[in-house]
XYZ file of C-alpha atoms in Angstrom:
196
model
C 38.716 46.079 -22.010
C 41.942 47.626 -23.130
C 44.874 45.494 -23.595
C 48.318 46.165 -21.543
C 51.470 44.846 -20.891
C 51.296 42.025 -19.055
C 54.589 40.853 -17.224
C 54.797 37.430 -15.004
C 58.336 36.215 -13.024
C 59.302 33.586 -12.005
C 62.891 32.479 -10.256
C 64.818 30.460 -12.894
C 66.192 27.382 -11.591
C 68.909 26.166 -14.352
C 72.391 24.961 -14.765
C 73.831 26.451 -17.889
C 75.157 23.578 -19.898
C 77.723 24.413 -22.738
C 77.384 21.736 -25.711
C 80.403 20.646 -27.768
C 79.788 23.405 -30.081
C 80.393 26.472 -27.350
C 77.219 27.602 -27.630
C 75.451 27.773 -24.034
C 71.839 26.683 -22.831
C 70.100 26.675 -19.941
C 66.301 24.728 -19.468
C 64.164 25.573 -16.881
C 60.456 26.482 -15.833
C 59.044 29.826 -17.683
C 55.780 29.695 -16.352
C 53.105 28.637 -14.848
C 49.595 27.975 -15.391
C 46.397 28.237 -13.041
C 47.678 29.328 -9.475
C 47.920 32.740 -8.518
C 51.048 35.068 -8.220
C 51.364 37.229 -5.884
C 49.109 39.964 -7.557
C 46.588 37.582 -7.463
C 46.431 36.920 -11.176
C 45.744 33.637 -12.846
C 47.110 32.615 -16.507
C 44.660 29.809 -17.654
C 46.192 26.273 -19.215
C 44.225 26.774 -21.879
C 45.013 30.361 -23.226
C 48.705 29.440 -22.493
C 48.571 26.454 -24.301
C 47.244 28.191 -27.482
C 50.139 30.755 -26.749
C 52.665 28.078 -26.294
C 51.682 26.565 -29.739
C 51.614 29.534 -32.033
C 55.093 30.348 -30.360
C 56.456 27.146 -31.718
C 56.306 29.082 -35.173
C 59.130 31.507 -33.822
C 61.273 29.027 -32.231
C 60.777 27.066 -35.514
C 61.775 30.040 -37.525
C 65.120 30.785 -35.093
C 62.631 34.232 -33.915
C 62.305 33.010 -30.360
C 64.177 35.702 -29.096
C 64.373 37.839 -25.525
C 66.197 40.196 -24.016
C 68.237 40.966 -20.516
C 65.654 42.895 -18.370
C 62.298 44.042 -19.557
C 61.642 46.884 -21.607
C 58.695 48.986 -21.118
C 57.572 48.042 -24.510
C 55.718 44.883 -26.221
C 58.003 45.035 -28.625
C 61.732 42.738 -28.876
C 64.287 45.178 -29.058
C 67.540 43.239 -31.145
C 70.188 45.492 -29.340
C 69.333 44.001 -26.248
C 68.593 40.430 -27.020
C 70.269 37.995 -25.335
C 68.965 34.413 -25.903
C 66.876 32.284 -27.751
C 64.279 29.624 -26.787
C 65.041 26.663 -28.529
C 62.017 24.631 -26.800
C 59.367 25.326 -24.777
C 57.009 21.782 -23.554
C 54.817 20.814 -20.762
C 55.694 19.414 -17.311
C 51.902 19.510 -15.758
C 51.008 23.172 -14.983
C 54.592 24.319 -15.515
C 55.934 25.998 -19.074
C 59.621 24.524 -19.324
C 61.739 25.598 -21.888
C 65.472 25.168 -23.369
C 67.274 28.467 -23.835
C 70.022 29.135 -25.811
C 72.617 32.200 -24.487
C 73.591 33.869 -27.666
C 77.214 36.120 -28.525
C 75.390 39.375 -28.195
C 76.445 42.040 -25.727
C 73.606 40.823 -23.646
C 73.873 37.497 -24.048
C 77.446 37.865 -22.935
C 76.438 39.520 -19.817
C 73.553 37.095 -19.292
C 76.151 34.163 -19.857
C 78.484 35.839 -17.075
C 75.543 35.985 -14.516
C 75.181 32.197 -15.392
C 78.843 31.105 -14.999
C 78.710 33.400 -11.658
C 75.612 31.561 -10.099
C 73.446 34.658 -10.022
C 70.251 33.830 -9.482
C 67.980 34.965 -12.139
C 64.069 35.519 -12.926
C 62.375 34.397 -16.129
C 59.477 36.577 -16.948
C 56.817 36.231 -19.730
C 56.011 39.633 -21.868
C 52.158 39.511 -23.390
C 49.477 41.888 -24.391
C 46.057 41.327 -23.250
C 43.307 42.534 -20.317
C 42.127 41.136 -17.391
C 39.046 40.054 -15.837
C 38.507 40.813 -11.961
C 36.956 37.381 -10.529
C 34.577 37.394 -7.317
C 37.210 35.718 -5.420
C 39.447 39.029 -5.473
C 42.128 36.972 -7.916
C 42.298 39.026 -11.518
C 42.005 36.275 -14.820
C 44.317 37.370 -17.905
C 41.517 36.872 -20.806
C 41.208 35.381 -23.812
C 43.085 38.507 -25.986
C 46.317 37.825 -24.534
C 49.211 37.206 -26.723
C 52.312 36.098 -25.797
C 55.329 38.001 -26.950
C 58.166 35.657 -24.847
C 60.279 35.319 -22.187
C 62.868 38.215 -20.840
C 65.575 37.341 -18.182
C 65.300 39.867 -15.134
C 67.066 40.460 -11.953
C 65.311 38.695 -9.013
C 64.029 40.787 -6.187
C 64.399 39.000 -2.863
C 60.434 38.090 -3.053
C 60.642 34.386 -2.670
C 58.593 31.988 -5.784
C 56.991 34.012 -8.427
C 55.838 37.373 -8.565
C 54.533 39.952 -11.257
C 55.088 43.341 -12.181
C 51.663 45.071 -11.774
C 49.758 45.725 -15.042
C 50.214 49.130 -17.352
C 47.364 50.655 -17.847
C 47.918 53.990 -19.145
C 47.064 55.399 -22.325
C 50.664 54.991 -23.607
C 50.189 51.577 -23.335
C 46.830 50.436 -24.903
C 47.971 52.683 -27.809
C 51.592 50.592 -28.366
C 49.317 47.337 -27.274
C 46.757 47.729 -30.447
C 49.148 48.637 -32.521
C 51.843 45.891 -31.686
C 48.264 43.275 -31.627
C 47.675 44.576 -34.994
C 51.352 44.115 -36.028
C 51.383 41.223 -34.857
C 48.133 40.078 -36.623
C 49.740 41.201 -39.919
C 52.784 39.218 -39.342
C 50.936 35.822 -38.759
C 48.713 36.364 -41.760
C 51.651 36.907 -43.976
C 53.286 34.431 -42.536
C 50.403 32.230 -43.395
C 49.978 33.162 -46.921
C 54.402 32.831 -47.629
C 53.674 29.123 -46.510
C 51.386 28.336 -48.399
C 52.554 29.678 -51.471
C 55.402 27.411 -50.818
């Protein structure tokens, strides 16, 4: 199985909220777990659950970051980010999360949408492959890794929906080396802690 970019919207129902400080956050649902969107794929509790945890490292760290639209790369580009998740927690089979609107050119454009009452979509960014199931629905498997959330524009599609999966050679090449990237980061991470 080669791993690919996988992408998963949702609408993003949220009020932003400024706090005393000026800084602006919104909190809403980022994903969801078990049902189906509307490419028939299924993100199991369980593998987002172990996603969900290790990415309480990042928002630990202040590394929680996203941008405005998706790229057409695994990788967080900083010239485009435009928030940070502050908290992500469980609400049954729904991923909520608290997300901060930073100063950046994006975030500034993001903010605007907010303000305006544009309706936004949240989507999820990962790397991993997919199992077809003998029900016709596809499984993500147990290689995904999360990279975070991106705010995109909403198509009129009603509820969630998905961009459909990149397979190409491109992408498995940027996928193993952004998994082994990634890999390198969390072991060095690992060993700077405990040296501490």
């Amino acid at each position: 199985m080669n791993k690919g970019l996988l992408i998963e919207t949702h609408l993003f129902e949220a009020k932003l909220q400024q706090e005393e400080n000026g800084t602006y956050l919104v909190k809403g649902i980022l994903q969801r777990a078990g049902a189906p969107n509307q490419n028939n794929r299924r993100y199991p509790k369980d593998i987002l659950e172990r996603e969900c945890n290790k990415y309480q490292q990042l928002i630990k760290e202040r590394r929680a970051l996203g941008e405005l639209d998706h790229p057409d790369s695994p990788v967080i580009n900083l010239k485009n980010v435009s928030h940070n998740i502050r908290e992500i927690f469980w609400e049954g089979d729904d991923v909520c999360g608290v997300v901060e609107i930073l100063s950046t050119p994006s975030g500034n454009i993001l903010k605007e949408l907010l303000k305006n009452n544009i309706r936004l979509g949240i989507s999820s960014r990962g790397l991993g492959s997919v199992k077809e199931l003998r029900d016709g629905t596809v499984m993500v498997a147990e290689d995904f890794e999360l990279v975070g959330w991106d705010f995109v524009s909403n198509p009129s599609t009603h509820g969630a929906f998905m961009a459909p999966l990149q397979e190409s050679k491109q992408w498995a090449k940027i996928a193993e080396e952004c998994g082994k990237w990634c890999k390198s980061q969390d072991l060095m991470r690992e060993i700077i802690i405990e040296l501490n």
